[in-house]
Amino acid sequence: MNTLLSDASASRPGGDGEPTNPTLVIRGGRPLQGRVEVKGAKNLATKAMVAALLGETVSVLRDVPDISDVQVVRSLLEVHGVTVDDDGEGVLRLDPSGAVSAHMEEIDAHAGASRIPILFCGPLLHLLGQAFIPDLGGCRIGDRPIDFHLDALRAFGATVDKLPSGIRLSAPNGLHGADITLPYPSVGATEQVLLTAVRAKGTTELRGAAIEPEIMDLIAVLQKMGAIISYEPNRVIFIEGVDSLRGYDHRCIFDRNEAASWACAALATDGDIFVGGAKQPEMLTFLNVFRKAGGDFDIAEDGIRFRRGGALRPVMVETDVHPGFMTDWQQPLIVALTQAEGVSTVHETVYENRLGFTQALNKMGADIVVHSEGLASPDRRVPRRALEQAAVITGPTPLHGADVVVPDLRGGYSYVIAALAAEGTSHVRGVEIIRRGYEKFFDKLIAVGADFDVVA
Ligand code: EPU
């Protein structure tokens, strides 16, 4: 039961009077127990919405999460003339029949809001022969360049001009298939190639592709639309361009990042959380690490139950592209590892700046040292770059309440778990970022028995 709202300045989580970028006042130190449902993956739903622009008929997308990234993409589709209807239950109906060129100012209003707009390039070039993409947003977890995207678009025959306020692209004579090798299996660049190649003239061979389950689900969406896409061993995707595509009807793959986050919340707080909608195959790698760290889980037809199986144990983890341990999982895992008996190492290889969030955990009593050198890994896919960093976590350390500011989506979620595991009261400020990727976040916290107020 929710025992909140004693503070006169607090408002009911999710209620009308809720502030726009609130602070959570969290009283921690008790296990989280209960059931949460995960819906469609943020990292698929938003891309499938962009794919609807490629169809000549209406698309229907199901299990769409109610998060602000979806709102940004919806709004950008709408300014391009796509009609989007929402049934309020996670089903979007996207009608691209009125798609038009948008006004620069309308597009620019989305600057800095999300990274998804970069994926509008191919569909808009096919539809209109030109595109303008505003400055990108998203979490500040590294440089996050878009060179792979732009190189791929040039290979398809697009002209790319970088402007102070964004990127202008044109392809008056259409786009043609290309042979592209990505220097690193980037998720976004792979999606860029897929969304562009399906309607390009001729065939495209993509080497060094990302093969995350969300990418496979995007391929499924595109195949439903009429695309011809095959994949081969060793990260090769082969796309035969077609003249036209139709709309799709698709249920999004579940959000395995959200599922892993709630699993780590159970581990960190010695709780017991059933994550409805979570599935085993897409989480195999996570589940292995969860078990090695002392977690236990039961796989059910409709979800996965997560809890501790005994004392928490230290682990050595290296983040990687699929099928490796996802970078998005390391932040909540690190919170749980502060309670493991011994020294854990988490080596972040995907982003340059995704361990900065640990400073605030140290403020809460954790013992985490971040090294600028990573572990030597003979088979790393990218040459040694400055981005390798390793967090060395020594536990167990009791956590205590603190005043912290949310740095990014996953880091912010991790602060909330840390505050819930900590003795005493914490203030977690700027939680709106968390709701960019975790739908009905406050409701779910209540469902697992978290004790918190939402204040302005
Ligand atoms: N990279 C480049 N050049 C490029 C593209 C990427 O150098 O043109 C580098 C990036 O800077 C990064 C690495 O390649 O160091 C991987 O980036 P990738 O393109 O794979 O990531 P992304 O597509 O921008 C998506 C998710 C991220 C998730 C990563 C890795 C979305 C909207 N975002 O980002 O999700 O961490 O893949 O799986 O799909 C999150 O959900 O919190 C999140 C950050």
PDB file of N, CA and C in Angstrom, residues 69-121:
ATOM      1  N   ASP A  69       9.743  10.021 -25.104  1.00  0.00           N
ATOM      2  CA  ASP A  69      10.391   9.791 -26.398  1.00  0.00           C
ATOM      3  C   ASP A  69       9.355   9.462 -27.475  1.00  0.00           C
ATOM      4  N   VAL A  70       8.326   8.711 -27.105  1.00  0.00           N
ATOM      5  CA  VAL A  70       7.253   8.382 -28.045  1.00  0.00           C
ATOM      6  C   VAL A  70       6.505   9.663 -28.426  1.00  0.00           C
ATOM      7  N   GLN A  71       6.313  10.552 -27.437  1.00  0.00           N
ATOM      8  CA  GLN A  71       5.598  11.810 -27.723  1.00  0.00           C
ATOM      9  C   GLN A  71       6.390  12.676 -28.703  1.00  0.00           C
ATOM     10  N   VAL A  72       7.720  12.691 -28.533  1.00  0.00           N
ATOM     11  CA  VAL A  72       8.559  13.501 -29.433  1.00  0.00           C
ATOM     12  C   VAL A  72       8.438  12.981 -30.869  1.00  0.00           C
ATOM     13  N   VAL A  73       8.517  11.662 -31.027  1.00  0.00           N
ATOM     14  CA  VAL A  73       8.458  11.089 -32.378  1.00  0.00           C
ATOM     15  C   VAL A  73       7.064  11.296 -32.959  1.00  0.00           C
ATOM     16  N   ARG A  74       6.062  11.134 -32.132  1.00  0.00           N
ATOM     17  CA  ARG A  74       4.690  11.362 -32.598  1.00  0.00           C
ATOM     18  C   ARG A  74       4.538  12.790 -33.117  1.00  0.00           C
ATOM     19  N   SER A  75       5.044  13.737 -32.337  1.00  0.00           N
ATOM     20  CA  SER A  75       4.906  15.134 -32.712  1.00  0.00           C
ATOM     21  C   SER A  75       5.664  15.425 -34.023  1.00  0.00           C
ATOM     22  N   LEU A  76       6.841  14.823 -34.160  1.00  0.00           N
ATOM     23  CA  LEU A  76       7.617  15.036 -35.392  1.00  0.00           C
ATOM     24  C   LEU A  76       6.912  14.398 -36.599  1.00  0.00           C
ATOM     25  N   LEU A  77       6.274  13.258 -36.384  1.00  0.00           N
ATOM     26  CA  LEU A  77       5.486  12.655 -37.471  1.00  0.00           C
ATOM     27  C   LEU A  77       4.324  13.570 -37.839  1.00  0.00           C
ATOM     28  N   GLU A  78       3.683  14.128 -36.807  1.00  0.00           N
ATOM     29  CA  GLU A  78       2.505  14.970 -37.066  1.00  0.00           C
ATOM     30  C   GLU A  78       2.867  16.229 -37.845  1.00  0.00           C
ATOM     31  N   VAL A  79       4.029  16.833 -37.525  1.00  0.00           N
ATOM     32  CA  VAL A  79       4.382  18.043 -38.291  1.00  0.00           C
ATOM     33  C   VAL A  79       4.708  17.679 -39.739  1.00  0.00           C
ATOM     34  N   HIS A  80       4.989  16.402 -39.982  1.00  0.00           N
ATOM     35  CA  HIS A  80       5.197  15.966 -41.379  1.00  0.00           C
ATOM     36  C   HIS A  80       3.901  15.431 -41.998  1.00  0.00           C
ATOM     37  N   GLY A  81       2.777  15.698 -41.380  1.00  0.00           N
ATOM     38  CA  GLY A  81       1.489  15.376 -41.993  1.00  0.00           C
ATOM     39  C   GLY A  81       0.972  13.972 -41.711  1.00  0.00           C
ATOM     40  N   VAL A  82       1.653  13.217 -40.847  1.00  0.00           N
ATOM     41  CA  VAL A  82       1.161  11.876 -40.501  1.00  0.00           C
ATOM     42  C   VAL A  82       0.092  12.038 -39.411  1.00  0.00           C
ATOM     43  N   THR A  83      -1.053  11.383 -39.599  1.00  0.00           N
ATOM     44  CA  THR A  83      -2.093  11.439 -38.577  1.00  0.00           C
ATOM     45  C   THR A  83      -1.857  10.304 -37.590  1.00  0.00           C
ATOM     46  N   VAL A  84      -1.775  10.653 -36.312  1.00  0.00           N
ATOM     47  CA  VAL A  84      -1.506   9.632 -35.295  1.00  0.00           C
ATOM     48  C   VAL A  84      -2.672   9.605 -34.307  1.00  0.00           C
ATOM     49  N   ASP A  85      -3.334   8.461 -34.203  1.00  0.00           N
ATOM     50  CA  ASP A  85      -4.410   8.308 -33.213  1.00  0.00           C
ATOM     51  C   ASP A  85      -3.943   7.338 -32.143  1.00  0.00           C
ATOM     52  N   ASP A  86      -4.294   7.687 -30.907  1.00  0.00           N
ATOM     53  CA  ASP A  86      -3.846   6.905 -29.754  1.00  0.00           C
ATOM     54  C   ASP A  86      -5.107   6.456 -29.019  1.00  0.00           C
ATOM     55  N   ASP A  87      -5.268   5.157 -28.796  1.00  0.00           N
ATOM     56  CA  ASP A  87      -6.491   4.706 -28.127  1.00  0.00           C
ATOM     57  C   ASP A  87      -6.387   4.804 -26.603  1.00  0.00           C
ATOM     58  N   GLY A  88      -5.259   5.329 -26.122  1.00  0.00           N
ATOM     59  CA  GLY A  88      -5.093   5.475 -24.678  1.00  0.00           C
ATOM     60  C   GLY A  88      -4.683   4.182 -23.996  1.00  0.00           C
ATOM     61  N   GLU A  89      -4.623   3.097 -24.742  1.00  0.00           N
ATOM     62  CA  GLU A  89      -4.274   1.786 -24.176  1.00  0.00           C
ATOM     63  C   GLU A  89      -2.989   1.259 -24.820  1.00  0.00           C
ATOM     64  N   GLY A  90      -2.222   2.135 -25.428  1.00  0.00           N
ATOM     65  CA  GLY A  90      -0.947   1.715 -26.016  1.00  0.00           C
ATOM     66  C   GLY A  90      -1.034   1.265 -27.456  1.00  0.00           C
ATOM     67  N   VAL A  91      -2.165   1.575 -28.131  1.00  0.00           N
ATOM     68  CA  VAL A  91      -2.253   1.231 -29.562  1.00  0.00           C
ATOM     69  C   VAL A  91      -2.249   2.539 -30.368  1.00  0.00           C
ATOM     70  N   LEU A  92      -1.253   2.657 -31.244  1.00  0.00           N
ATOM     71  CA  LEU A  92      -1.160   3.840 -32.113  1.00  0.00           C
ATOM     72  C   LEU A  92      -1.552   3.459 -33.523  1.00  0.00           C
ATOM     73  N   ARG A  93      -2.328   4.339 -34.162  1.00  0.00           N
ATOM     74  CA  ARG A  93      -2.712   4.153 -35.561  1.00  0.00           C
ATOM     75  C   ARG A  93      -2.056   5.297 -36.317  1.00  0.00           C
ATOM     76  N   LEU A  94      -1.164   4.939 -37.247  1.00  0.00           N
ATOM     77  CA  LEU A  94      -0.374   5.970 -37.916  1.00  0.00           C
ATOM     78  C   LEU A  94      -0.727   5.996 -39.396  1.00  0.00           C
ATOM     79  N   ASP A  95      -1.279   7.121 -39.841  1.00  0.00           N
ATOM     80  CA  ASP A  95      -1.713   7.234 -41.236  1.00  0.00           C
ATOM     81  C   ASP A  95      -0.792   8.202 -41.983  1.00  0.00           C
ATOM     82  N   PRO A  96       0.074   7.675 -42.887  1.00  0.00           N
ATOM     83  CA  PRO A  96       1.041   8.544 -43.560  1.00  0.00           C
ATOM     84  C   PRO A  96       0.520   9.129 -44.868  1.00  0.00           C
ATOM     85  N   SER A  97      -0.793   8.921 -45.174  1.00  0.00           N
ATOM     86  CA  SER A  97      -1.250   9.286 -46.522  1.00  0.00           C
ATOM     87  C   SER A  97      -1.165  10.793 -46.783  1.00  0.00           C
ATOM     88  N   GLY A  98      -1.153  11.597 -45.711  1.00  0.00           N
ATOM     89  CA  GLY A  98      -1.075  13.051 -45.929  1.00  0.00           C
ATOM     90  C   GLY A  98       0.320  13.592 -45.680  1.00  0.00           C
ATOM     91  N   ALA A  99       1.346  12.728 -45.716  1.00  0.00           N
ATOM     92  CA  ALA A  99       2.697  13.176 -45.362  1.00  0.00           C
ATOM     93  C   ALA A  99       3.179  14.282 -46.288  1.00  0.00           C
ATOM     94  N   VAL A 100       3.739  15.321 -45.686  1.00  0.00           N
ATOM     95  CA  VAL A 100       4.216  16.490 -46.434  1.00  0.00           C
ATOM     96  C   VAL A 100       5.536  16.969 -45.850  1.00  0.00           C
ATOM     97  N   SER A 101       6.131  17.885 -46.571  1.00  0.00           N
ATOM     98  CA  SER A 101       7.333  18.544 -46.077  1.00  0.00           C
ATOM     99  C   SER A 101       6.931  19.453 -44.918  1.00  0.00           C
ATOM    100  N   ALA A 102       7.695  19.437 -43.843  1.00  0.00           N
ATOM    101  CA  ALA A 102       7.323  20.258 -42.687  1.00  0.00           C
ATOM    102  C   ALA A 102       8.058  21.587 -42.729  1.00  0.00           C
ATOM    103  N   HIS A 103       7.514  22.594 -41.982  1.00  0.00           N
ATOM    104  CA  HIS A 103       8.206  23.875 -41.884  1.00  0.00           C
ATOM    105  C   HIS A 103       9.401  23.716 -40.960  1.00  0.00           C
ATOM    106  N   MET A 104      10.460  24.399 -41.337  1.00  0.00           N
ATOM    107  CA  MET A 104      11.708  24.339 -40.576  1.00  0.00           C
ATOM    108  C   MET A 104      11.491  24.645 -39.093  1.00  0.00           C
ATOM    109  N   GLU A 105      10.677  25.689 -38.804  1.00  0.00           N
ATOM    110  CA  GLU A 105      10.485  26.082 -37.396  1.00  0.00           C
ATOM    111  C   GLU A 105       9.786  24.966 -36.623  1.00  0.00           C
ATOM    112  N   GLU A 106       8.826  24.300 -37.291  1.00  0.00           N
ATOM    113  CA  GLU A 106       8.111  23.217 -36.595  1.00  0.00           C
ATOM    114  C   GLU A 106       9.060  22.074 -36.270  1.00  0.00           C
ATOM    115  N   ILE A 107       9.967  21.796 -37.207  1.00  0.00           N
ATOM    116  CA  ILE A 107      10.924  20.720 -36.967  1.00  0.00           C
ATOM    117  C   ILE A 107      11.881  21.143 -35.864  1.00  0.00           C
ATOM    118  N   ASP A 108      12.324  22.392 -35.966  1.00  0.00           N
ATOM    119  CA  ASP A 108      13.320  22.891 -35.032  1.00  0.00           C
ATOM    120  C   ASP A 108      12.811  22.877 -33.591  1.00  0.00           C
ATOM    121  N   ALA A 109      11.496  22.958 -33.435  1.00  0.00           N
ATOM    122  CA  ALA A 109      10.919  22.927 -32.083  1.00  0.00           C
ATOM    123  C   ALA A 109      11.254  21.617 -31.380  1.00  0.00           C
ATOM    124  N   HIS A 110      11.697  20.598 -32.140  1.00  0.00           N
ATOM    125  CA  HIS A 110      12.031  19.302 -31.531  1.00  0.00           C
ATOM    126  C   HIS A 110      13.516  19.167 -31.244  1.00  0.00           C
ATOM    127  N   ALA A 111      14.280  20.244 -31.506  1.00  0.00           N
ATOM    128  CA  ALA A 111      15.734  20.161 -31.316  1.00  0.00           C
ATOM    129  C   ALA A 111      16.060  19.777 -29.880  1.00  0.00           C
ATOM    130  N   GLY A 112      17.030  18.915 -29.729  1.00  0.00           N
ATOM    131  CA  GLY A 112      17.515  18.560 -28.392  1.00  0.00           C
ATOM    132  C   GLY A 112      16.606  17.649 -27.610  1.00  0.00           C
ATOM    133  N   ALA A 113      15.492  17.218 -28.200  1.00  0.00           N
ATOM    134  CA  ALA A 113      14.520  16.451 -27.419  1.00  0.00           C
ATOM    135  C   ALA A 113      14.795  14.952 -27.422  1.00  0.00           C
ATOM    136  N   SER A 114      15.438  14.437 -28.444  1.00  0.00           N
ATOM    137  CA  SER A 114      15.588  12.985 -28.580  1.00  0.00           C
ATOM    138  C   SER A 114      16.637  12.685 -29.643  1.00  0.00           C
ATOM    139  N   ARG A 115      17.077  11.432 -29.723  1.00  0.00           N
ATOM    140  CA  ARG A 115      18.010  11.040 -30.790  1.00  0.00           C
ATOM    141  C   ARG A 115      17.275  10.437 -31.994  1.00  0.00           C
ATOM    142  N   ILE A 116      16.001  10.117 -31.831  1.00  0.00           N
ATOM    143  CA  ILE A 116      15.289   9.401 -32.881  1.00  0.00           C
ATOM    144  C   ILE A 116      15.166  10.199 -34.184  1.00  0.00           C
ATOM    145  N   PRO A 117      15.061  11.562 -34.133  1.00  0.00           N
ATOM    146  CA  PRO A 117      14.883  12.294 -35.404  1.00  0.00           C
ATOM    147  C   PRO A 117      15.914  11.948 -36.469  1.00  0.00           C
ATOM    148  N   ILE A 118      17.114  11.525 -36.097  1.00  0.00           N
ATOM    149  CA  ILE A 118      18.119  11.184 -37.111  1.00  0.00           C
ATOM    150  C   ILE A 118      17.616  10.041 -38.004  1.00  0.00           C
ATOM    151  N   LEU A 119      16.693   9.238 -37.482  1.00  0.00           N
ATOM    152  CA  LEU A 119      16.200   8.098 -38.276  1.00  0.00           C
ATOM    153  C   LEU A 119      15.120   8.503 -39.277  1.00  0.00           C
ATOM    154  N   PHE A 120      14.722   9.776 -39.256  1.00  0.00           N
ATOM    155  CA  PHE A 120      13.746  10.247 -40.247  1.00  0.00           C
ATOM    156  C   PHE A 120      14.406  10.445 -41.619  1.00  0.00           C
ATOM    157  N   CYS A 121      15.756  10.456 -41.667  1.00  0.00           N
ATOM    158  CA  CYS A 121      16.462  10.822 -42.910  1.00  0.00           C
ATOM    159  C   CYS A 121      15.998   9.993 -44.107  1.00  0.00           C
TER     160      CYS A 121
END
